PDB file of C-alpha atoms in Angstrom:
ATOM      1  CA  MET A   1      19.568  -3.344  86.055  1.00 44.00           C
ATOM      2  CA  ARG A   2      20.099  -7.033  84.790  1.00 47.00           C
ATOM      3  CA  THR A   3      18.164  -9.795  85.021  1.00 47.00           C
ATOM      4  CA  PRO A   4      18.935 -13.850  84.458  1.00 53.00           C
ATOM      5  CA  GLU A   5      18.779 -15.293  81.324  1.00 64.00           C
ATOM      6  CA  VAL A   6      15.376 -15.806  80.146  1.00 77.00           C
ATOM      7  CA  GLU A   7      14.515 -17.468  76.835  1.00 86.00           C
ATOM      8  CA  VAL A   8      13.413 -15.365  74.559  1.00 91.00           C
ATOM      9  CA  LEU A   9      11.703 -16.254  70.586  1.00 94.00           C
ATOM     10  CA  LEU A  10      11.201 -13.869  68.176  1.00 96.00           C
ATOM     11  CA  ALA A  11       9.418 -14.782  64.631  1.00 97.00           C
ATOM     12  CA  ASP A  12       9.920 -12.214  61.721  1.00 97.00           C
ATOM     13  CA  ASP A  13      11.038 -13.094  58.350  1.00 96.00           C
ATOM     14  CA  ASN A  14      12.381  -9.350  58.225  1.00 95.00           C
ATOM     15  CA  LEU A  15      15.983  -9.411  58.891  1.00 96.00           C
ATOM     16  CA  ALA A  16      16.874  -5.818  59.540  1.00 94.00           C
ATOM     17  CA  ASP A  17      13.335  -5.936  62.130  1.00 95.00           C
ATOM     18  CA  ALA A  18      15.177  -8.742  63.890  1.00 95.00           C
ATOM     19  CA  GLU A  19      18.404  -7.632  64.024  1.00 94.00           C
ATOM     20  CA  LEU A  20      16.923  -4.330  65.815  1.00 93.00           C
ATOM     21  CA  ILE A  21      14.708  -6.698  67.989  1.00 93.00           C
ATOM     22  CA  MET A  22      17.768  -9.500  69.392  1.00 92.00           C
ATOM     23  CA  LEU A  23      20.030  -5.516  69.833  1.00 90.00           C
ATOM     24  CA  SER A  24      17.486  -3.688  71.442  1.00 90.00           C
ATOM     25  CA  LEU A  25      16.935  -6.250  74.656  1.00 85.00           C
ATOM     26  CA  GLY A  26      20.540  -7.443  75.128  1.00 78.00           C
ATOM     27  CA  GLU A  27      21.106  -2.965  76.133  1.00 71.00           C
ATOM     28  CA  ASP A  28      19.212  -3.707  79.105  1.00 67.00           C
ATOM     29  CA  LEU A  29      18.495  -7.819  79.196  1.00 70.00           C
ATOM     30  CA  VAL A  30      19.824 -10.388  79.548  1.00 62.00           C
ATOM     31  CA  ALA A  31      17.730 -12.328  76.883  1.00 66.00           C
ATOM     32  CA  ARG A  32      18.742 -15.510  74.558  1.00 84.00           C
ATOM     33  CA  ILE A  33      17.057 -15.320  72.289  1.00 90.00           C
ATOM     34  CA  HIS A  34      15.619 -17.518  69.602  1.00 91.00           C
ATOM     35  CA  HIS A  35      14.022 -16.059  65.804  1.00 95.00           C
ATOM     36  CA  VAL A  36      13.188 -18.315  63.480  1.00 96.00           C
ATOM     37  CA  HIS A  37      12.412 -16.690  60.261  1.00 96.00           C
ATOM     38  CA  ASP A  38       8.517 -17.908  59.053  1.00 97.00           C
ATOM     39  CA  GLY A  39       5.185 -19.232  60.922  1.00 97.00           C
ATOM     40  CA  GLU A  40       5.856 -22.865  60.446  1.00 97.00           C
ATOM     41  CA  GLU A  41       9.518 -22.966  62.096  1.00 97.00           C
ATOM     42  CA  ALA A  42       8.608 -20.948  65.493  1.00 96.00           C
ATOM     43  CA  LEU A  43       6.112 -24.105  65.874  1.00 96.00           C
ATOM     44  CA  ASP A  44       8.011 -25.617  65.581  1.00 95.00           C
ATOM     45  CA  SER A  45      10.214 -24.195  67.296  1.00 93.00           C
ATOM     46  CA  LEU A  46       7.669 -24.414  70.307  1.00 92.00           C
ATOM     47  CA  LEU A  47       6.428 -27.761  69.490  1.00 91.00           C
ATOM     48  CA  CYS A  48       9.641 -29.561  69.716  1.00 88.00           C
ATOM     49  CA  ARG A  49       8.986 -31.020  66.513  1.00 90.00           C
ATOM     50  CA  GLY A  50      11.774 -31.285  63.379  1.00 92.00           C
ATOM     51  CA  ARG A  51      15.087 -30.151  64.141  1.00 92.00           C
ATOM     52  CA  TYR A  52      14.197 -29.042  67.519  1.00 88.00           C
ATOM     53  CA  SER A  53      12.903 -32.516  68.443  1.00 86.00           C
ATOM     54  CA  GLN A  54      15.593 -31.927  71.137  1.00 86.00           C
ATOM     55  CA  ARG A  55      14.341 -28.783  72.968  1.00 81.00           C
ATOM     56  CA  SER A  56      12.318 -29.722  75.673  1.00 76.00           C
ATOM     57  CA  PHE A  57       8.864 -27.936  78.059  1.00 72.00           C
ATOM     58  CA  GLU A  58      10.846 -28.137  81.020  1.00 73.00           C
ATOM     59  CA  ALA A  59      11.895 -24.566  81.019  1.00 68.00           C
ATOM     60  CA  PRO A  60       8.991 -22.487  79.019  1.00 70.00           C
ATOM     61  CA  LEU A  61       9.757 -19.487  76.944  1.00 83.00           C
ATOM     62  CA  ARG A  62       9.082 -15.893  78.841  1.00 88.00           C
ATOM     63  CA  LEU A  63       8.225 -14.689  75.846  1.00 92.00           C
ATOM     64  CA  ILE A  64       7.160 -15.159  72.493  1.00 96.00           C
ATOM     65  CA  LEU A  65       7.251 -12.312  70.043  1.00 97.00           C
ATOM     66  CA  LEU A  66       5.248 -12.225  66.193  1.00 97.00           C
ATOM     67  CA  ASP A  67       4.887 -11.382  63.098  1.00 97.00           C
ATOM     68  CA  ILE A  68       1.543 -11.749  61.818  1.00 96.00           C
ATOM     69  CA  LYS A  69       2.713 -12.019  58.282  1.00 95.00           C
ATOM     70  CA  LEU A  70       5.207 -14.707  58.118  1.00 97.00           C
ATOM     71  CA  PRO A  71       6.025 -17.210  55.470  1.00 97.00           C
ATOM     72  CA  LYS A  72       4.791 -20.733  55.580  1.00 97.00           C
ATOM     73  CA  VAL A  73       2.258 -20.848  58.373  1.00 97.00           C
ATOM     74  CA  SER A  74       1.195 -16.989  59.344  1.00 97.00           C
ATOM     75  CA  GLY A  75       1.847 -14.759  62.211  1.00 97.00           C
ATOM     76  CA  LEU A  76      -2.327 -15.624  63.444  1.00 97.00           C
ATOM     77  CA  GLU A  77      -1.927 -19.352  62.728  1.00 98.00           C
ATOM     78  CA  VAL A  78       0.549 -19.283  64.914  1.00 98.00           C
ATOM     79  CA  LEU A  79      -0.308 -17.667  67.179  1.00 98.00           C
ATOM     80  CA  GLU A  80      -3.665 -20.417  67.440  1.00 97.00           C
ATOM     81  CA  GLU A  81      -1.867 -22.903  67.550  1.00 96.00           C
ATOM     82  CA  ILE A  82       0.070 -21.476  70.912  1.00 95.00           C
ATOM     83  CA  LYS A  83      -2.784 -21.023  72.813  1.00 96.00           C
ATOM     84  CA  ARG A  84      -4.938 -24.127  72.134  1.00 95.00           C
ATOM     85  CA  ASP A  85      -1.320 -26.172  73.044  1.00 93.00           C
ATOM     86  CA  PRO A  86      -1.184 -26.720  76.446  1.00 90.00           C
ATOM     87  CA  ARG A  87       2.453 -26.080  76.666  1.00 88.00           C
ATOM     88  CA  THR A  88       2.434 -23.115  75.589  1.00 91.00           C
ATOM     89  CA  HIS A  89      -0.873 -21.861  75.971  1.00 91.00           C
ATOM     90  CA  ALA A  90       0.187 -19.438  78.795  1.00 91.00           C
ATOM     91  CA  ILE A  91       3.562 -17.922  77.274  1.00 92.00           C
ATOM     92  CA  PRO A  92       3.096 -14.030  76.819  1.00 94.00           C
ATOM     93  CA  VAL A  93       2.607 -13.625  72.957  1.00 97.00           C
ATOM     94  CA  VAL A  94       3.280 -10.413  71.942  1.00 97.00           C
ATOM     95  CA  LEU A  95       2.104  -9.334  67.921  1.00 98.00           C
ATOM     96  CA  LEU A  96       5.031  -7.550  66.894  1.00 96.00           C
ATOM     97  CA  THR A  97       4.188  -6.140  64.100  1.00 95.00           C
ATOM     98  CA  SER A  98       3.323  -3.497  60.264  1.00 93.00           C
ATOM     99  CA  SER A  99       0.041  -4.314  60.378  1.00 92.00           C
ATOM    100  CA  ARG A 100      -1.483  -1.701  60.645  1.00 90.00           C
ATOM    101  CA  LEU A 101      -5.254  -3.542  60.035  1.00 94.00           C
ATOM    102  CA  GLU A 102      -8.101  -3.160  62.393  1.00 96.00           C
ATOM    103  CA  GLU A 103      -9.381  -6.752  61.725  1.00 96.00           C
ATOM    104  CA  ASP A 104      -5.564  -7.653  62.767  1.00 96.00           C
ATOM    105  CA  VAL A 105      -5.381  -5.582  66.275  1.00 97.00           C
ATOM    106  CA  VAL A 106      -9.192  -7.253  66.498  1.00 97.00           C
ATOM    107  CA  ARG A 107      -8.075 -11.037  65.535  1.00 97.00           C
ATOM    108  CA  GLY A 108      -5.034 -10.457  67.284  1.00 97.00           C
ATOM    109  CA  TYR A 109      -6.944 -10.972  71.182  1.00 97.00           C
ATOM    110  CA  GLN A 110      -9.538 -12.706  70.227  1.00 97.00           C
ATOM    111  CA  LEU A 111      -6.719 -15.653  69.492  1.00 98.00           C
ATOM    112  CA  GLY A 112      -5.378 -14.438  72.681  1.00 97.00           C
ATOM    113  CA  ALA A 113      -2.599 -12.340  72.200  1.00 97.00           C
ATOM    114  CA  ASN A 114      -1.226 -10.634  75.532  1.00 96.00           C
ATOM    115  CA  SER A 115      -0.381  -7.057  72.875  1.00 96.00           C
ATOM    116  CA  TYR A 116      -0.907  -5.531  70.143  1.00 97.00           C
ATOM    117  CA  VAL A 117       2.574  -3.373  69.010  1.00 96.00           C
ATOM    118  CA  GLN A 118       3.259  -1.026  65.706  1.00 96.00           C
ATOM    119  CA  LYS A 119       6.037  -1.031  64.237  1.00 95.00           C
ATOM    120  CA  PRO A 120       7.727   2.551  64.601  1.00 93.00           C
ATOM    121  CA  VAL A 121       9.367   3.098  60.886  1.00 91.00           C
ATOM    122  CA  GLU A 122      12.069   5.524  62.517  1.00 94.00           C
ATOM    123  CA  PHE A 123      14.485   4.136  64.083  1.00 92.00           C
ATOM    124  CA  GLU A 124      15.436   5.212  67.044  1.00 94.00           C
ATOM    125  CA  ARG A 125      11.221   5.019  67.848  1.00 95.00           C
ATOM    126  CA  PHE A 126      11.303   1.319  66.981  1.00 94.00           C
ATOM    127  CA  ARG A 127      14.342   0.579  69.545  1.00 94.00           C
ATOM    128  CA  GLN A 128      12.864   2.512  71.783  1.00 94.00           C
ATOM    129  CA  ILE A 129       9.863   0.230  72.090  1.00 94.00           C
ATOM    130  CA  VAL A 130      11.153  -2.313  72.201  1.00 93.00           C
ATOM    131  CA  ARG A 131      13.259  -2.127  74.944  1.00 92.00           C
ATOM    132  CA  GLN A 132       9.510  -1.065  77.619  1.00 92.00           C
ATOM    133  CA  LEU A 133       8.798  -3.898  75.446  1.00 92.00           C
ATOM    134  CA  GLY A 134      11.239  -5.972  77.199  1.00 89.00           C
ATOM    135  CA  ALA A 135      11.523  -4.728  80.589  1.00 88.00           C
ATOM    136  CA  TYR A 136       7.690  -4.827  81.159  1.00 91.00           C
ATOM    137  CA  TRP A 137       7.734  -8.662  79.185  1.00 90.00           C
ATOM    138  CA  LEU A 138      10.273 -10.113  81.556  1.00 86.00           C
ATOM    139  CA  ALA A 139      12.359  -7.474  84.206  1.00 85.00           C
ATOM    140  CA  VAL A 140       8.164  -6.130  85.768  1.00 89.00           C
ATOM    141  CA  ASN A 141       5.767  -8.836  85.067  1.00 87.00           C
ATOM    142  CA  GLU A 142       5.294 -11.589  86.935  1.00 84.00           C
ATOM    143  CA  GLN A 143       6.962 -14.926  85.085  1.00 79.00           C
ATOM    144  CA  VAL A 144       4.328 -17.731  84.783  1.00 72.00           C
ATOM    145  CA  PRO A 145       4.621 -20.182  87.281  1.00 69.00           C
ATOM    146  CA  SER A 146       5.030 -23.135  85.261  1.00 65.00           C
ATOM    147  CA  ARG A 147       2.588 -25.393  86.948  1.00 63.00           C
ATOM    148  CA  ALA A 148       0.425 -23.188  84.577  1.00 62.00           C
ATOM    149  CA  PHE A 149       2.207 -25.548  81.571  1.00 60.00           C
ATOM    150  CA  SER A 150       1.129 -28.501  83.338  1.00 57.00           C
ATOM    151  CA  GLY A 151      -1.913 -28.382  83.711  1.00 53.00           C
ATOM    152  CA  GLU A 152      -1.350 -28.461  87.670  1.00 52.00           C
ATOM    153  CA  SER A 153      -3.195 -26.128  89.731  1.00 45.00           C
ATOM    154  CA  ARG A 154      -3.046 -25.152  92.869  1.00 42.00           C
TER     155      ARG A 154
END
């Protein structure tokens, strides 16, 4: 089942993982995936600054896939900023990482991650996990109403 095109931010410095994620999400879902390679670029993209200053908050992202171990600014620091900013705090964030450290899992959830998923090592299992994530967050899960990003209430 194909859904309308949605926008996803993928922050991952591992090119092979990023390519597999983008390929796997594109198999069943129509998604425009913005891939960034480090935490600083992720924040610039999300907060519409620097080379992303022309991007608008009018159509917020539907999902952020965030690796923890990013250059320049760590994924956990990016997550903290996402959840602190009223323009981005309601966007679902999945920490998709190779880290198996319990402290990373705990800290990720403390900072507001919606999900924590360890990247499988085996190719086919990795592909399957990413497809399941995409299906859930982009096709099954109810999208956050846009007013959640503006601070409006009912």
